CSV table of C-alpha atoms and ligand atoms in Angstrom, one decimal:
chain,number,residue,atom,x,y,z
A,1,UNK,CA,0.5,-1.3,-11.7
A,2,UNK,CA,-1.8,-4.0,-12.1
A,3,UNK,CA,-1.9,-3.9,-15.8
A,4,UNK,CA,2.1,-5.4,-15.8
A,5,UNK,CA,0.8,-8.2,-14.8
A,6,UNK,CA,-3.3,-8.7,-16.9
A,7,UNK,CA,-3.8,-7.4,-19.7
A,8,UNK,CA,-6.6,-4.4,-20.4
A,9,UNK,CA,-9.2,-6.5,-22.2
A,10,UNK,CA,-8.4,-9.5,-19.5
A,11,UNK,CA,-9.2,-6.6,-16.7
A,12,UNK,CA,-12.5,-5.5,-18.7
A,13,UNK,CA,-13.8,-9.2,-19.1
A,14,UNK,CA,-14.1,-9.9,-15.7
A,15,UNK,CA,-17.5,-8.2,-13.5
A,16,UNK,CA,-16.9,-4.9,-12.7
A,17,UNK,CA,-15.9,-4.9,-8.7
A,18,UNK,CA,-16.0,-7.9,-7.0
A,19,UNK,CA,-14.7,-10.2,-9.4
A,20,UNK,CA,-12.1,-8.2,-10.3
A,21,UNK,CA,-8.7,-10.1,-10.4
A,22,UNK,CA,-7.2,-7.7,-7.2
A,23,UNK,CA,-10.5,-8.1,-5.5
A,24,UNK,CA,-9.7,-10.1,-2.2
A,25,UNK,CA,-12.5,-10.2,0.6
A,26,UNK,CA,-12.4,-6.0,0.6
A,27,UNK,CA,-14.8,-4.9,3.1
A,28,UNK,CA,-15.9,-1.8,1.7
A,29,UNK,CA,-15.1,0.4,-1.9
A,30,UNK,CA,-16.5,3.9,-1.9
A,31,UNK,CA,-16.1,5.5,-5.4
A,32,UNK,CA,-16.2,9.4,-5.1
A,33,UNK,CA,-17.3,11.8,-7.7
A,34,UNK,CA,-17.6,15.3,-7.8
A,35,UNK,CA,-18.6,17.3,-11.1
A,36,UNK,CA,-17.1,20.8,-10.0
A,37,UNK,CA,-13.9,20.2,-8.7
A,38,UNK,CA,-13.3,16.8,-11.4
A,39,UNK,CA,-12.8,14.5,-8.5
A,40,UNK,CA,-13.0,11.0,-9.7
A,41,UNK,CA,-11.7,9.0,-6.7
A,42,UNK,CA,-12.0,5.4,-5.1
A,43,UNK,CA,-11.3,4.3,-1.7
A,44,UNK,CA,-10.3,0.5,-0.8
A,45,UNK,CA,-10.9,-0.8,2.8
A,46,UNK,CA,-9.6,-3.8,2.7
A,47,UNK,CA,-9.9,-5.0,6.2
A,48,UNK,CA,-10.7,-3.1,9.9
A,49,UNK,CA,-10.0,-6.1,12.0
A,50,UNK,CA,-6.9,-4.5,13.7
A,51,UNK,CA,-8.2,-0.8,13.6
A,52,UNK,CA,-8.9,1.7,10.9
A,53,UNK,CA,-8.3,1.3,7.8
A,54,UNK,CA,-4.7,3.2,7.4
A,55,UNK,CA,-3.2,4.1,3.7
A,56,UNK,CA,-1.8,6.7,1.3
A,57,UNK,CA,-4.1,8.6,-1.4
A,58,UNK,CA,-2.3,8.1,-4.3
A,59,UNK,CA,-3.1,10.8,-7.5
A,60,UNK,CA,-2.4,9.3,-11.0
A,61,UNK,CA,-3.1,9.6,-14.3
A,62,UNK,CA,-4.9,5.8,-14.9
A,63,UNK,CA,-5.3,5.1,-18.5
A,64,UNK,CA,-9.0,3.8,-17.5
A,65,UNK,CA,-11.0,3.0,-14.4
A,66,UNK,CA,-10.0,-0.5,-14.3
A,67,UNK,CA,-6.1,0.4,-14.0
A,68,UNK,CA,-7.3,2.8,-11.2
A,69,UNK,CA,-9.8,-0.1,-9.1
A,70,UNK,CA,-7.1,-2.7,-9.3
A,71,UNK,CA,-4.2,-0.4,-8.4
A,72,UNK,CA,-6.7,0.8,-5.1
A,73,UNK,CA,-7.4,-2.9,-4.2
A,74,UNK,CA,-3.9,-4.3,-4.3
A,75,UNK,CA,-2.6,-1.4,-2.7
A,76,UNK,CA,-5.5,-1.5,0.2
A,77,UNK,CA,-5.0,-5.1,0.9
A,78,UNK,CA,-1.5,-4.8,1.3
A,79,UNK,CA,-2.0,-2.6,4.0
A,80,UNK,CA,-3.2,-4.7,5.9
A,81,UNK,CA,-0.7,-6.8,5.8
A,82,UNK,CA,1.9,-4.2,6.4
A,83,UNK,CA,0.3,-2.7,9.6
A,84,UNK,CA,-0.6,-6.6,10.8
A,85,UNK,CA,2.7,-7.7,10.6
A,86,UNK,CA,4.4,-4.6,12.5
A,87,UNK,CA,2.3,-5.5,14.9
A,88,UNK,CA,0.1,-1.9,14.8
A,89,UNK,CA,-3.4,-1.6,15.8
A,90,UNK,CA,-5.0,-0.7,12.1
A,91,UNK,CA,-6.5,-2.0,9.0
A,92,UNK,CA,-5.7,-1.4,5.8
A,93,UNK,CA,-7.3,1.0,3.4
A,94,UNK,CA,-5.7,2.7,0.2
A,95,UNK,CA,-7.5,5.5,-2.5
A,96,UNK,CA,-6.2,6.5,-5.3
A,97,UNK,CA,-7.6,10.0,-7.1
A,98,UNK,CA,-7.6,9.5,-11.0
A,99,UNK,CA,-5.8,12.5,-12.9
A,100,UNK,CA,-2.2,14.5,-13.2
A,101,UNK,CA,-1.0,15.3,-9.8
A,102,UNK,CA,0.7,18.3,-11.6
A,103,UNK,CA,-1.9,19.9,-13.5
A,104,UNK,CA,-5.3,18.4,-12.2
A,105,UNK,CA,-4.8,18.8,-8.4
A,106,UNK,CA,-6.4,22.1,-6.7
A,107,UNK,CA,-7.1,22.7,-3.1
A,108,UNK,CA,-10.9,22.6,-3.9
A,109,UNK,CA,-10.4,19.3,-5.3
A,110,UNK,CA,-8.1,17.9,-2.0
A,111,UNK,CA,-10.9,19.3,0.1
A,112,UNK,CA,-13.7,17.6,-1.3
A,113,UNK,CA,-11.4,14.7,-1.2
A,114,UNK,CA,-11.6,15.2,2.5
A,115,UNK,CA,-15.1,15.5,3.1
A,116,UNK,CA,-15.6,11.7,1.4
A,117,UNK,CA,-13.0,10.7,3.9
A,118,UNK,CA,-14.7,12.7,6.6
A,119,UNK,CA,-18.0,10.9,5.6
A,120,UNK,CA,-16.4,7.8,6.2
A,121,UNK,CA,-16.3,8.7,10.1
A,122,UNK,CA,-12.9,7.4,10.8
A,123,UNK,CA,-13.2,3.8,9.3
A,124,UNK,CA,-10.6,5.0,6.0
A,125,UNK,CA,-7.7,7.8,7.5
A,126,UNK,CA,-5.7,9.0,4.7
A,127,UNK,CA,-1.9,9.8,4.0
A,128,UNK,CA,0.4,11.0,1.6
A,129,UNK,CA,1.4,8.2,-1.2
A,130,UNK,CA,2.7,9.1,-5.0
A,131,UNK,CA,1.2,12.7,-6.5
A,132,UNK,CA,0.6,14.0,-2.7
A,133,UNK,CA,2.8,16.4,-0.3
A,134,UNK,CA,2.4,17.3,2.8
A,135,UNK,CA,0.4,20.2,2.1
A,136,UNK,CA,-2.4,18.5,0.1
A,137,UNK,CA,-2.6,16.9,3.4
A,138,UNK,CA,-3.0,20.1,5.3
A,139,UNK,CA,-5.8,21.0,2.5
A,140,UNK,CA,-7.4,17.4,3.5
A,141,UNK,CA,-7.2,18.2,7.3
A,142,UNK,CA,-8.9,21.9,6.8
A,143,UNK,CA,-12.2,19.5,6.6
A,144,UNK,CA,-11.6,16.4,8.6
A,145,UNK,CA,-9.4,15.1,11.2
A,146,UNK,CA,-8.9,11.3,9.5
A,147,UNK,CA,-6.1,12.2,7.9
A,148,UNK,CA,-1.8,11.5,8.7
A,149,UNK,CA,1.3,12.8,7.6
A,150,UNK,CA,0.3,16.4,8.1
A,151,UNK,CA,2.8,19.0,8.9
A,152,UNK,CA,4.7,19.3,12.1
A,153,UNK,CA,3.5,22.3,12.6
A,154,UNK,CA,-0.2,21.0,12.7
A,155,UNK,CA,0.8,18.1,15.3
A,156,UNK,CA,2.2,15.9,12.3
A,157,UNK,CA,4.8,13.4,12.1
A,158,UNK,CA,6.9,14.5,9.5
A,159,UNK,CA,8.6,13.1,6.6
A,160,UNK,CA,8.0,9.5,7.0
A,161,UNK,CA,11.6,8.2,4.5
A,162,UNK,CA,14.1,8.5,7.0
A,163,UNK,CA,12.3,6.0,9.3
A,164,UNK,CA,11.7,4.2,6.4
A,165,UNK,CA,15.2,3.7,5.4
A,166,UNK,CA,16.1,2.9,9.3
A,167,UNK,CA,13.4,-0.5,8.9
A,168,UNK,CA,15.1,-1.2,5.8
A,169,UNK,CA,18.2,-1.4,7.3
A,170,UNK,CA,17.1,-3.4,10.6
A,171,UNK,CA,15.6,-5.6,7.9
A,172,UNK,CA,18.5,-5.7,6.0
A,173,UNK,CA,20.9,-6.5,9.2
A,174,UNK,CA,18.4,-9.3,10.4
A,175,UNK,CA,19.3,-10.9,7.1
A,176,UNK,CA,22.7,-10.9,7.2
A,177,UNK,CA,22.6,-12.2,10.8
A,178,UNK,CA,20.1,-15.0,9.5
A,179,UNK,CA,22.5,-15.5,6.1
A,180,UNK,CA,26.2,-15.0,7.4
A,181,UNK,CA,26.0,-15.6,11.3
A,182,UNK,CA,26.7,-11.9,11.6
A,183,UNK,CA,24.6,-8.7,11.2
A,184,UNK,CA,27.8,-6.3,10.7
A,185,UNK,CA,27.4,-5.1,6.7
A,186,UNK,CA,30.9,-3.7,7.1
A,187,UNK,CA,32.5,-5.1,3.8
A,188,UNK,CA,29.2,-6.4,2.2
A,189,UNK,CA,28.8,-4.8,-1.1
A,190,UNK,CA,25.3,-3.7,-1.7
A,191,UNK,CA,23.8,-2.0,-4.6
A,192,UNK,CA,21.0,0.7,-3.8
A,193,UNK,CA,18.8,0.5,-6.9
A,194,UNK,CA,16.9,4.1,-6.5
A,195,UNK,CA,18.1,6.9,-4.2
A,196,UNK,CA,15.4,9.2,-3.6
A,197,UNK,CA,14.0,9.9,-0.2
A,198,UNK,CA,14.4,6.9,1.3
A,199,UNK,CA,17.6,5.0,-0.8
A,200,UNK,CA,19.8,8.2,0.1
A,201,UNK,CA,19.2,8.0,3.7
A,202,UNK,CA,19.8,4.4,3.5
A,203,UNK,CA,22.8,4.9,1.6
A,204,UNK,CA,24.0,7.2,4.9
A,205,UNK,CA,23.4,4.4,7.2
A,206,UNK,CA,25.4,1.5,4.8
A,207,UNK,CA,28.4,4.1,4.5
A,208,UNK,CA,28.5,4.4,8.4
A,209,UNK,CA,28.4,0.9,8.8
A,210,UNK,CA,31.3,0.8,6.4
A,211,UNK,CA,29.6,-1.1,3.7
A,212,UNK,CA,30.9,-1.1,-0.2
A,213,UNK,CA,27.8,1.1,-1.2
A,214,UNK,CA,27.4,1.2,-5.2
A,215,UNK,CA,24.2,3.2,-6.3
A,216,UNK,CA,22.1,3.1,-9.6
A,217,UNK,CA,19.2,5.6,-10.5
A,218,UNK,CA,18.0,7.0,-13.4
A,219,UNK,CA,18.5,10.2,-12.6
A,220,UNK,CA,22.2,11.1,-13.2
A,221,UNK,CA,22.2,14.4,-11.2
A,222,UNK,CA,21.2,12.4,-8.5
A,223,UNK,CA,24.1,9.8,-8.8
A,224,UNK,CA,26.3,12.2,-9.4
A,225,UNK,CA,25.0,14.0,-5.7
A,226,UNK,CA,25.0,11.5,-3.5
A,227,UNK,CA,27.7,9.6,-4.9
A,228,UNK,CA,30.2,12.6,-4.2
A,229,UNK,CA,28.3,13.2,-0.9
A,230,UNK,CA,29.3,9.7,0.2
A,231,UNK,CA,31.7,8.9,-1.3
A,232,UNK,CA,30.1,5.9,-2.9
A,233,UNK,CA,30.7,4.5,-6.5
A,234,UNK,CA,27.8,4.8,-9.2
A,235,UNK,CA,26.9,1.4,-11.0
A,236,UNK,CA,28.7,1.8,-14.7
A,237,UNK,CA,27.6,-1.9,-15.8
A,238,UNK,CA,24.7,-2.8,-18.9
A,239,UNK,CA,22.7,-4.7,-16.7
A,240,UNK,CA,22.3,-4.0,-12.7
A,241,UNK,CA,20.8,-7.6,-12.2
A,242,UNK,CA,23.9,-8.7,-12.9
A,243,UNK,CA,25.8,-6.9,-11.0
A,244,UNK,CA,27.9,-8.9,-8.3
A,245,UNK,CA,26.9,-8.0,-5.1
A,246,UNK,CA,26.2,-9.4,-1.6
A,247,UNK,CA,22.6,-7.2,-1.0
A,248,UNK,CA,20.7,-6.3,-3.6
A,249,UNK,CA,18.6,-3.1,-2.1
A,250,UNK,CA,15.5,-1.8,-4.2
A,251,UNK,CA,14.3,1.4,-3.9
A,252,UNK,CA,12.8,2.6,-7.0
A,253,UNK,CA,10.3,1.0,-8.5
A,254,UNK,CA,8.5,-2.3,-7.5
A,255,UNK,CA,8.2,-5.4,-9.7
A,256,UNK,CA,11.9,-5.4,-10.4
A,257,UNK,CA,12.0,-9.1,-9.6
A,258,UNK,CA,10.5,-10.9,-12.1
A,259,UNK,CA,10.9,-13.2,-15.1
A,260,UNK,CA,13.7,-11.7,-16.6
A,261,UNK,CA,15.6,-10.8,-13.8
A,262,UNK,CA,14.8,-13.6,-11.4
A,263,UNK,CA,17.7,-15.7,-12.6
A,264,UNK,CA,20.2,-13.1,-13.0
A,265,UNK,CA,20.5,-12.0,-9.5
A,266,UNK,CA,23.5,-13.5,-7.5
A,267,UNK,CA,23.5,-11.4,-4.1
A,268,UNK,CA,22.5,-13.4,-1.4
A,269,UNK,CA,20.0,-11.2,0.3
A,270,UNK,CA,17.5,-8.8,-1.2
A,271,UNK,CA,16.3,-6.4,0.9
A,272,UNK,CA,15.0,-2.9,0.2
A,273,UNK,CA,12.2,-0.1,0.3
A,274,UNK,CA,10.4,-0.4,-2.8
A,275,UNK,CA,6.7,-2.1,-2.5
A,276,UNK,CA,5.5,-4.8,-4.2
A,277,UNK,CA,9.3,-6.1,-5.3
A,278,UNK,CA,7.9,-9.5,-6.4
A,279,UNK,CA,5.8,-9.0,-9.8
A,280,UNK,CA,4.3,-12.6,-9.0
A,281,UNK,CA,4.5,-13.2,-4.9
A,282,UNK,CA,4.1,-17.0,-5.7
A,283,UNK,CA,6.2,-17.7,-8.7
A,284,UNK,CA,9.3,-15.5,-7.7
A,285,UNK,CA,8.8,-15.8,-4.5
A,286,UNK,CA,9.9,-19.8,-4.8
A,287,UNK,CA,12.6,-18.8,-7.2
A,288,UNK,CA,14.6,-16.5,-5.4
A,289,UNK,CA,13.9,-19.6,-2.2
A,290,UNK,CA,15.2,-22.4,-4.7
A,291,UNK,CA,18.7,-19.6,-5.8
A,292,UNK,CA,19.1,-19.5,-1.9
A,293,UNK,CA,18.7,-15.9,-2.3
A,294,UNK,CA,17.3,-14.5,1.0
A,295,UNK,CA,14.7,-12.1,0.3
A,296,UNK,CA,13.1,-9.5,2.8
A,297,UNK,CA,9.5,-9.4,2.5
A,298,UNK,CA,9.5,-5.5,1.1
A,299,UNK,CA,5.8,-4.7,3.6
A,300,UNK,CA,7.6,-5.9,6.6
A,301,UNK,CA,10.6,-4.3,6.5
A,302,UNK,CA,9.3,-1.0,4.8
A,303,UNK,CA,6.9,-0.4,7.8
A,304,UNK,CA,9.3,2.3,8.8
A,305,UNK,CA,6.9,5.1,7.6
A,306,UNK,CA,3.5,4.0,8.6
A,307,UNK,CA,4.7,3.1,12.2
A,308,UNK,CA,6.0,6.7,12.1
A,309,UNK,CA,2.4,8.0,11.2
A,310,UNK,CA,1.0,6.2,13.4
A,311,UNK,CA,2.4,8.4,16.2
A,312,UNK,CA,0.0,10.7,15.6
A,313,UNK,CA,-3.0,8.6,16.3
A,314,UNK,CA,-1.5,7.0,19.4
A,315,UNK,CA,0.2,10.0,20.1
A,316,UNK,CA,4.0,8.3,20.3
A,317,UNK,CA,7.0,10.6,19.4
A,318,UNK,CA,9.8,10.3,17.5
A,319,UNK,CA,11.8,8.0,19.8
A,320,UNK,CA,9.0,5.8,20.4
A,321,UNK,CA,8.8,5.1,16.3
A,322,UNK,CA,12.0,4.6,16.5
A,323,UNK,CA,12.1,2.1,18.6
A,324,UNK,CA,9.2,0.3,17.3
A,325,UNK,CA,11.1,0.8,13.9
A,326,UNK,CA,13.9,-1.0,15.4
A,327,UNK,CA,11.9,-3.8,16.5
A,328,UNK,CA,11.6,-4.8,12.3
A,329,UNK,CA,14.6,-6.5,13.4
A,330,UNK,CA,13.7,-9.0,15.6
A,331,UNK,CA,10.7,-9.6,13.4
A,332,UNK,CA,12.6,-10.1,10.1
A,333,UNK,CA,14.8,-12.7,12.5
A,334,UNK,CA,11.5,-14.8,13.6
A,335,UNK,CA,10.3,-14.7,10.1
A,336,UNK,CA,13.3,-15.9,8.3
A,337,UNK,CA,13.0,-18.6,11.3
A,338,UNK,CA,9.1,-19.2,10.7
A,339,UNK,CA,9.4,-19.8,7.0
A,340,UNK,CA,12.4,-22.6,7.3
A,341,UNK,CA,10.7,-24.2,9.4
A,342,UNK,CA,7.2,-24.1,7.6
A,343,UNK,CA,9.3,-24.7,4.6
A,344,UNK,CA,7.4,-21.5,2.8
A,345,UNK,CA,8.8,-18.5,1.1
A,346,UNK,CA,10.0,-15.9,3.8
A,347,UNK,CA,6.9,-13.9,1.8
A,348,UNK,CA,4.6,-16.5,2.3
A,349,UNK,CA,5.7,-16.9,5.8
A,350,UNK,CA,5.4,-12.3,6.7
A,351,UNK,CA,1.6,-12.7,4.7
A,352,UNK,CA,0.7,-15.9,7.5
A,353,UNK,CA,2.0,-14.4,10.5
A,354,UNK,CA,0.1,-11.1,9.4
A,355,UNK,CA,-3.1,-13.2,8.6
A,356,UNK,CA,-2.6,-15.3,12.3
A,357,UNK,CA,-2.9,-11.4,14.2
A,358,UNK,CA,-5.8,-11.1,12.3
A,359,UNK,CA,-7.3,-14.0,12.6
A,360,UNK,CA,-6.7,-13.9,16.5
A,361,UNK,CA,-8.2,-10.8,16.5
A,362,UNK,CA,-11.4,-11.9,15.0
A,363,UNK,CA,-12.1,-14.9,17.5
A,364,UNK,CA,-11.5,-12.3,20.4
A,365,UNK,CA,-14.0,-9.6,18.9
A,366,UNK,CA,-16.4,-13.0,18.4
A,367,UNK,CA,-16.0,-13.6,22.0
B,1,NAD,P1,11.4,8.7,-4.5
B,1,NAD,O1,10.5,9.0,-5.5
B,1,NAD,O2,11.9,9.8,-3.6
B,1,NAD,O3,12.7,8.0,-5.1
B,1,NAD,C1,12.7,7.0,-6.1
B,1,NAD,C2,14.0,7.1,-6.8
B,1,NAD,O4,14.0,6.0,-7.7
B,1,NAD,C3,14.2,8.4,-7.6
B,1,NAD,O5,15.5,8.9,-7.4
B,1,NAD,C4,14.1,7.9,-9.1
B,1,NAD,O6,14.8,8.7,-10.0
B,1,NAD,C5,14.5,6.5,-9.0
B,1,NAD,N1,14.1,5.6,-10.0
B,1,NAD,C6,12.9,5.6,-10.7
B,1,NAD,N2,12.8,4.7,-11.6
B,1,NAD,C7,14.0,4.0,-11.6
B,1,NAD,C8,14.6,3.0,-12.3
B,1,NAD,N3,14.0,2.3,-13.3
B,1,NAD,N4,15.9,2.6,-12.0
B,1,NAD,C9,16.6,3.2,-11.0
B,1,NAD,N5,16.1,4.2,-10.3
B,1,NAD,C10,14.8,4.6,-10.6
B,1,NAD,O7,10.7,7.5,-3.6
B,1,NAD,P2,11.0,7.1,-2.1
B,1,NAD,O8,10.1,7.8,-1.2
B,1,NAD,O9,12.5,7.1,-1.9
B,1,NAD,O10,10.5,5.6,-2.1
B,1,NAD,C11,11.2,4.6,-2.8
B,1,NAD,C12,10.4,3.3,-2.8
B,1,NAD,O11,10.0,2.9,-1.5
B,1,NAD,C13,9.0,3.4,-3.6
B,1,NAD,O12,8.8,2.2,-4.2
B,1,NAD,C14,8.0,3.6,-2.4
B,1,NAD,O13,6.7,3.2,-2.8
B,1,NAD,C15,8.6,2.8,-1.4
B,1,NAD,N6,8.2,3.2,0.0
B,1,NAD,C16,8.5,4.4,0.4
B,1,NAD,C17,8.2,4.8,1.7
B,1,NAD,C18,8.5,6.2,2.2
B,1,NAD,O14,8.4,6.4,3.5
B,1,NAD,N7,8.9,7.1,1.4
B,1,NAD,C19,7.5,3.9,2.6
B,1,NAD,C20,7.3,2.6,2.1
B,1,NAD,C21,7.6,2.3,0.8
């Protein structure tokens, strides 16, 4: 969250929206209130250049508003650079309910969720993020139809993690082509920091490929599941930045490269499923560029999932996201290629391309 990075009293100094340190060029910020259910909520349309603005709703328990505003505007911006640089036809737009998924969420609540979305008339369509299910967004779809990753017995898509963890991988490949001439991971040894939904079934894929798969989580039952399942060994060291590995793969949580780690890691590539990996994009960023280290941009080759929801709006199936997933690639390869020869971060050089589509865009619509 936000707060890792300013301080509470930094956040409360500054004017209440717009000059809020995650505030950047947002189109539109709708805060939501509704005394009987105890909705508190706030949407973040960053930018409808490309299309609607497409993003998670994300329930947590904030400490304060201003945890909750910045979280909504970092998360809606990047959005837009996520769909922009996968090359789909949306915006980006993020909201975030404040409150305890667990005890605060009821069906009354998710529907009068969906009738702010629904007021919204398409320009914000909402999917599942941390704190949702699918369900909740069945609930959200009993009152409007601008809303994703609904069950695939409603028309849905699905679980979005498995075609998450197959961009990860095409990500992942493109970088070893770009590092080592090759894009075989046979041999490579790669730690999988975090094997939930998407890490296991990225685990899977490395295994097949005959990869040297070691796995960390904090969930021992976990580690001890998948690491019988696939035979793959569990990390037993202090310190997992250390560790001496080819590919460093995060999955957990984001911000896991940042001052302290920065200079510990020795893979060569970095490449995985968490969002937001860099706790500063500019400082580390440059780091992990001057260490060599080949880094992934985590919103390009994470797209997996929202290229798999967006089947349901353009009305693609499975094999068609699959393919598109694929296509993270060839992107990845002309990325890696951009930012040499722009001499800029392979972050900085995913966040230009990204801005270029937009920017393109505009003049067109100006036409
Ligand atoms: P998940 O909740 O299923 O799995 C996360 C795993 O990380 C869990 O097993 C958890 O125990 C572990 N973990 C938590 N803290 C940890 C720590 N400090 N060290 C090691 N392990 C830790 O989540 P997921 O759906 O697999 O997503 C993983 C990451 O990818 C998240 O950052 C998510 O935002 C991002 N992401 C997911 C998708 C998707 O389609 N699911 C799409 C884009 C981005």
């Amino acid at each position: 969250m936000i707060a890792e990075v300013v301080s509470q009293k930094e956040l409360q100094k500054m004017d209440p929206v717009f000059g809020q340190v995650s505030f950047d060029n947002h189109e539109q910020i709708v805060f939501c209130h509704d005394k009987d259910t105890g909705l508190k909520a706030i949407i973040g349309i960053h930018n409808t250049v490309l299309g609607p603005a497409l993003g998670g709703t994300r329930m947590w328990n904030y400490t304060n508003e201003w945890e909750a505003l910045n979280d909504v505007l970092r998360l809606s911006r990047g959005m837009t650079f996520k769909s922009a640089v996968a090359g789909l036809n949306l915006g980006g737009g993020k909201a975030v309910i404040i409150g305890d998924a667990k005890t605060q969420k009821t069906p009354e609540l998710m529907r009068k969720f969906g009738e702010f979305v629904h007021s919204l008339s398409g320009k914000y369509i909402t999917a599942e993020d941390v704190g949702m299910k699918t369900e909740d967004m069945d609930t959200v779809h009993d009152v409007t139809p601008y809303v994703t990753g609904i069950s695939e017995s409603r028309g849905g898509s699905g679980n979005p993690s498995p075609v998450t963890a197959y961009g990860v991988y095409m990500g992942m490949k493109a970088a070893a082509k770009f590092k080592y001439g090759s894009d075989s991971l046979r041999g490579k040894k790669v730690l999988v920091q975090g094997i939930g939904h998407v890490g296991e079934t990225l685990v899977d894929f490395l295994v097949k490929e005959g990869a040297e798969v070691i796995i960390a989580d904090i969930n021992q039952e976990r580690l001890n599941e998948v690491s019988a399942q696939y035979g793959v060994k569990i990390y037993a060291g202090n310190d997992l930045y250390t560790a001496e590995v080819d590919i460093y793969a995060p999955c957990a949580l984001g911000a896991t490269i940042n001052d302290s780690s920065v200079y510990k890691i020795t893979a060569d590539i970095i490449a995985g499923a968490a969002n937001n990996q860099l706790a500063d994009e500019n400082v580390h960023g440059k780091i992990l560029q001057e260490r060599g280290i080949l880094y992934a941009p985590d919103f390009l080759i994470n797209a997996g999932g929202i290229i798999n929801v967006y089947a349901e709006i353009e009305k693609y199936d499975k094999a068609e996201a699959l393919r598109r997933t694929e296509n993270i690639y060839n992107t990845s390869l002309e990325i890696f290629d951009y930012a040499v020869k722009n001499k800029l971060t392979t972050h900085q050089a995913a966040l230009l391309v990204a801005q270029n589509r937009i920017n393109e865009r505009k003049k067109e619509m100006a036409k």
